[in-house]
Amino acid sequence: MSAVLEGHTTDHHHGPAKGLWRWVLTTNHKDIGTLYLWFSFAMFLFGGTLAFVIRAELFQPGLQIVEPNFFNQMTTMHGLVMVFGAVMPAFVGLANWLVPMMIGAPDMAMPRMNNWSFWILPFAFAMLSSTLLMDGGGPNFGWTFYAPLSTTYAPPSTVLFILSIHMMGISSIMGAINIIATVLNLRAPGMTLMKMPLFVWTWLITAFLLIAVMPVLAGVVTMMLMDISFGTSFFSAAGGGDPVLFQHVFWFFGHPEVYIMILPAFGVVSAIIPAFARKPLFGYTSMVYATASIAFLSFIVWAHHMFTVGMPITGELYFMYATMLIAVPTGVKVFNWITTMFKGSLTFETPMLFATAFVILFTIGGFSGLMLAIAPADFQYHDTYFVVAHFHYVLVPGAIFGIMAGIYYWLPKWTGHMYDETMGKVHFWLSFIGMNLAFFPMHFTGLAGMPRRIPDYALQFANFNMLSSVGAFLFGFTQLLFLFIVIKCIIGGKKASAKPWEGAEGLEWMLPSPAPYHTFTTPPEVK
Amino acid sequence: MANESNNSEPAASTENRREDMASHPTYYVPEQSKWPIIASVGLFLTMYGAGNMLIDSQTGNKESSAHWILFLGGLTMAYMLFGWFSNVIKESRSGLYSPQMDRTFRWGMSWFIFSEVMFFAAFFGALFYVRTFTVPWLGGEGDKGISGHLLWPEFQNQWPLLTNPDNSLYPGASEVIDPWKLPLLNTILLVLSSVTVTIAHHALRENKRKMVIGWMFATLVLGFSFLFFQAEEYIHAYNELGLTLAAGIYGSTFFILTGFHGAHVTLGAIMLTIMLLRILKGHFSADNHFAFEAASWYWHFVDVVWIGLFIFVYVF
Ligand code: HEM
Ligand SMILES: [Cu+2]
């Protein structure tokens, strides 16, 4: 089959246009994927800088460096930038690069709309960041922007925050529609649904989640805007509305959103582990069904974020048990990854290191999630650093490590060069140590009762906080090494063969490295 | 070669492409396009202008120039929509699109409508939540009724909610709209227009163009009448009933649901108008008219939303 493919990839000669306009006007899925990935990395550094401010302030007890109000702006912006600017665009970037190559499609189904989806983002984030410089400051109510903090008591810039969320939503919805149309309509002949790589499957389901919940986010910020600017009372009890209504609508979006940030990482890891275990993935079919069940369950558990808000007891019980159900399909996944490794000829190149750490550390995050899901226990944990520990364990070694594993794994295909393996390993170990040092102590401070989103704290938490700050700075600065490794790999390095990983499988490895500008303009035959 | 999809000369290569497609179909991948970046700039100017207008009116800034930014954004968006769609129409009419492309458009439109459904679902959800939980609790019902009772002891649970917990801050409406007058008329208009657009579609499939034009015209008359009566109803609500955005949660849910629905009817009516104009120009054929179908899908969607509104906002 590879001979057939190469025949087809050499006979068309449309390279990219020259200069800066290439990136502005491009309709090519690889170019757009690259744009997404670089944008995401820029946001990762920006969000990281905000986190540095937070960790510097928390290095010692007492108000040291920033004003409390500014501190709140930092936590808010950090969350928003990381969620909407770093993690989500990185996965869309990976999808752009990989989905068409994995299913044998010539490009994304709607190439021009694809460009639009991307180019909305820089504008949206420019607008969002500009609020930090406005009178009254930027958003200071947390990334979950609970009313009435985000309505009655919000700074004037909140209107721009709302509109920037609308822009990100438009971008995500169009991106998701594009991915669904591509997967459902552009698969090569013979690429049946149950032959698709899991990365494609997880993205198909993620795209569905995006289309289902981004409009709900748009709805909730619209109601906020109405309350702020047009006198309505959705979230004001004085007019018969309810601030708790805000939380319900927000978390109806918010919980699926956390799965939007993790499902594509499941897909990445499900590609990497078999490759480095040199064994096919264990339980492919169950992986597909587990992903679908997680997606379904994610719609019916949202109020586990609201156990302490004063729900009726039936609500508490229902949301507690429903949430615990998610551990079942998640467990299926972890079981399959471990079973894939079992008795495999394992080697631990950088992608595999990140993927292995993913499995272990994400599981820790899942366990703390289970603890939080126990409603009576959550009365103690809620709004403490234990929650911060939980979600950083699922997001940093989960989403972020998943992205990094994927980047190392496919970088040879994208650039035609091997990255520097030694440096990659250094990057992994420093990240691993840094992030555990930063976030593991948060479990303890949280269990001991340290509240989140607070610039100052009781003396008893001082030691753990200092450790956390050291770890955070280590993790943060290590990412500059990552930048260096990627640039080095783009510029040069050992030539990568079409299939640099012996155990790798999938259509993308049958293309030459670097992958030509246009691939599969005629669909390959998949047997 | 079939896989050379050079944008600058679509018409010239059409014939070759058609022949090639028979042997091995290719999917049309456009080369570079300027429309998306124009769209991004336009969207940004629109949002930034609108946002700053709201902020300036809130903070009392008299020298605001935000409305000019908004205006510029609107112009850019209009230019973009016109240019981008012309581009697509030209490509479609020069035969660049395969049946596979047609399926892409179908998937795209279906999922777009699904996203719109979820957008309305948020507002319907809010309506159901306040009616089943919030207002009864504020009125002192059940376990959760204690705080409402302490804060506003006088407050009575009722729907439609005419007296709000703090009625001086949010003065409630004196009366709500009678569903069996204008809303019923509007329901009839909209349901009829769904029928007429379907008849027009069937006529288009049978290539009876005169009939298409007639039924499309009827659809538009019905659609625009709906909008006219809706505006009428708003004026009545504001001037005579005291039913305003600030009339508490009843006014809030009423206007957000009917308002966004009205905006969607407007958009749908614009789409159908463009379809009528295209038909008058001789576009579409019996088996190739997805743009028309998409507009009619959208029209059915706004119709279904209206039925939900009529039942849950007006009648019950
Ligand atoms: C077994 C799976 C999981 C369970 C049972 C679970 C459970 C929970 C619960 C109960 C909370 C609320 C804690 C509180 O505020 O008191 C929570 C918070 C959170 N979880 Fe999870 N979770 C799971 C997986 C995940 C995953 C996979 C992600 C993301 C990739 C995630 C991200 C978050 C975030 C971001 C928050 C905090 C939101 C905030 O208040 O700012 N969780 N989780
Ligand atoms: Cu959750």
Coordinates of C-alpha atoms in Angstrom, one line a residue, chain A residues 8 11-14 17 21-22 24-27 106-113 115-116 119-120 123 127 130 134 156-157 159-160 163 166-167 170 173 177 180-181 184-187 208 211-212 215-216 218-220 222-223 225-226 228-234 236-242 244-245 248-249 252 310-312 518 521-523, chain B residues 1 3-7 24-34 36-37 39-41 43-44 47-48 50-52 54-55 58-59 77 80 84 87-88 91 97 100-101 103-104 107-108 111-112 114-116 118-119 122-123 125-126 129-130 134-135 137-138 144 152 161 164-167 169-170 245-250 252-253 256 260:
Chain A
H8 CA 0.0 9.7 -5.3
D11 CA 2.4 13.9 -8.5
H12 CA 1.0 17.2 -7.2
H13 CA 3.1 20.1 -6.7
H14 CA 1.1 22.7 -4.9
A17 CA 2.5 30.2 -0.8
W21 CA 0.3 35.8 3.9
R22 CA 0.7 32.0 3.7
V24 CA -3.1 34.4 7.1
L25 CA -4.8 33.1 4.0
T26 CA -4.1 29.4 4.3
T27 CA -6.7 26.7 3.9
P106 CA -7.3 15.3 1.4
D107 CA -7.9 18.1 4.0
M108 CA -10.6 19.1 6.4
A109 CA -14.1 19.1 5.0
M110 CA -14.4 22.9 5.1
P111 CA -11.0 24.3 4.7
R112 CA -11.9 28.0 4.6
M113 CA -14.1 27.8 7.7
N115 CA -9.0 29.1 8.8
W116 CA -11.8 31.3 10.2
W119 CA -8.1 33.3 13.2
I120 CA -10.9 34.3 15.6
F123 CA -8.5 38.5 18.3
M127 CA -9.7 41.4 23.6
S130 CA -6.8 43.9 27.1
M134 CA -8.8 48.7 31.6
P156 CA -16.9 47.2 33.7
S157 CA -14.6 45.2 31.5
V159 CA -18.7 43.0 29.0
L160 CA -15.6 42.5 26.9
L163 CA -18.0 38.9 24.2
H166 CA -18.7 34.4 22.5
M167 CA -15.9 34.6 20.0
I170 CA -18.0 30.5 17.7
I173 CA -18.3 25.3 17.3
I177 CA -18.5 21.0 13.0
I180 CA -17.4 15.9 12.5
A181 CA -18.0 16.6 8.9
L184 CA -18.2 11.3 8.9
N185 CA -17.7 12.3 5.3
L186 CA -14.1 12.2 4.2
R187 CA -12.9 8.8 5.3
F208 CA -20.0 16.3 19.6
I211 CA -21.3 21.4 19.7
A212 CA -23.6 20.4 22.5
P215 CA -23.9 27.1 22.9
V216 CA -25.0 26.6 26.5
A218 CA -23.0 31.2 25.1
G219 CA -26.4 31.1 26.7
V220 CA -25.2 31.6 30.2
T222 CA -25.7 36.1 27.4
M223 CA -27.9 36.0 30.4
L225 CA -24.7 40.3 29.8
M226 CA -28.5 40.9 30.0
I228 CA -25.4 43.6 33.5
S229 CA -26.5 45.9 30.7
F230 CA -30.2 45.4 30.2
G231 CA -31.7 45.2 33.6
T232 CA -32.9 41.6 33.6
S233 CA -32.8 39.5 36.8
F234 CA -31.8 36.0 35.7
S236 CA -30.9 38.1 41.0
A237 CA -33.3 36.7 43.6
A238 CA -34.8 40.2 44.1
G239 CA -36.4 39.9 40.7
G240 CA -37.4 36.2 41.1
G241 CA -34.2 34.9 39.5
D242 CA -31.5 32.8 41.2
V244 CA -27.8 29.2 41.7
L245 CA -29.3 29.1 38.2
H248 CA -26.5 25.0 37.0
V249 CA -26.2 26.4 33.5
F252 CA -24.0 21.9 32.4
G310 CA -27.8 24.1 49.0
M311 CA -29.4 21.6 46.8
P312 CA -32.3 19.3 48.0
H518 CA -1.1 18.0 0.3
T521 CA -5.8 14.1 -2.7
T522 CA -6.9 10.8 -4.0
P523 CA -8.2 8.6 -1.2
Chain B
M1 CA -4.8 16.4 -13.0
N3 CA -6.2 17.1 -7.8
E4 CA -5.1 20.5 -9.0
S5 CA -7.7 22.7 -7.5
N6 CA -6.5 26.0 -8.6
N7 CA -8.9 28.7 -7.5
H24 CA -11.8 8.7 -9.2
P25 CA -13.7 11.4 -7.4
T26 CA -11.8 14.2 -5.8
Y27 CA -12.8 16.5 -3.1
Y28 CA -12.6 20.2 -3.8
V29 CA -10.1 21.8 -1.6
P30 CA -10.0 25.6 -2.2
E31 CA -6.6 27.3 -2.3
Q32 CA -5.9 30.3 -0.2
S33 CA -8.9 32.6 0.6
K34 CA -9.1 36.1 2.0
P36 CA -11.9 34.1 6.7
I37 CA -9.4 36.7 7.8
A39 CA -14.5 37.6 8.8
S40 CA -12.2 37.5 11.8
V41 CA -11.5 41.2 11.7
L43 CA -16.2 39.8 14.0
F44 CA -13.6 41.4 16.2
M47 CA -17.7 42.6 19.3
Y48 CA -15.2 45.2 20.4
A50 CA -20.6 46.6 20.8
G51 CA -18.8 45.9 24.0
N52 CA -17.3 49.3 24.3
L54 CA -22.2 49.1 26.5
I55 CA -19.3 49.9 28.8
Q58 CA -22.6 52.1 31.7
T59 CA -19.7 54.3 32.9
M77 CA -19.2 41.4 8.1
M80 CA -17.5 39.3 4.0
W84 CA -17.7 34.6 0.7
N87 CA -17.5 32.8 -4.0
V88 CA -19.1 29.6 -2.9
E91 CA -17.8 27.5 -7.3
Y97 CA -18.6 20.4 -6.0
Q100 CA -19.4 14.2 -1.4
M101 CA -19.2 18.0 -0.9
R103 CA -22.8 15.7 2.1
T104 CA -20.4 17.9 3.9
W107 CA -23.6 17.5 7.9
G108 CA -22.4 21.1 8.5
W111 CA -24.8 20.2 13.3
F112 CA -25.1 24.0 13.1
F114 CA -28.1 21.3 16.6
S115 CA -25.9 23.9 18.2
E116 CA -28.7 26.4 17.9
M118 CA -28.7 23.8 22.5
F119 CA -28.5 27.6 22.6
A122 CA -30.1 26.9 27.9
F123 CA -32.9 29.5 28.0
G125 CA -33.7 25.3 30.9
A126 CA -33.5 28.6 32.8
Y129 CA -35.6 25.9 36.6
V130 CA -37.1 29.2 37.9
T134 CA -36.6 29.2 42.3
V135 CA -40.0 30.9 42.5
W137 CA -38.6 28.4 47.0
L138 CA -38.7 32.1 47.2
K144 CA -35.3 25.5 50.7
W152 CA -39.2 38.6 51.5
L161 CA -44.8 36.2 38.2
N164 CA -41.4 40.2 42.3
P165 CA -39.7 39.6 45.7
D166 CA -38.3 43.1 45.7
N167 CA -40.9 44.8 43.6
L169 CA -36.1 47.2 42.4
Y170 CA -37.8 45.1 39.7
L245 CA -36.8 43.4 30.5
A246 CA -36.6 44.8 34.0
A247 CA -39.9 43.4 35.1
G248 CA -38.3 40.5 36.9
I249 CA -37.7 37.0 35.9
Y250 CA -41.0 36.7 33.9
S252 CA -36.4 38.3 31.6
T253 CA -37.3 34.8 30.3
I256 CA -34.7 36.4 26.0
F260 CA -33.7 35.4 20.3

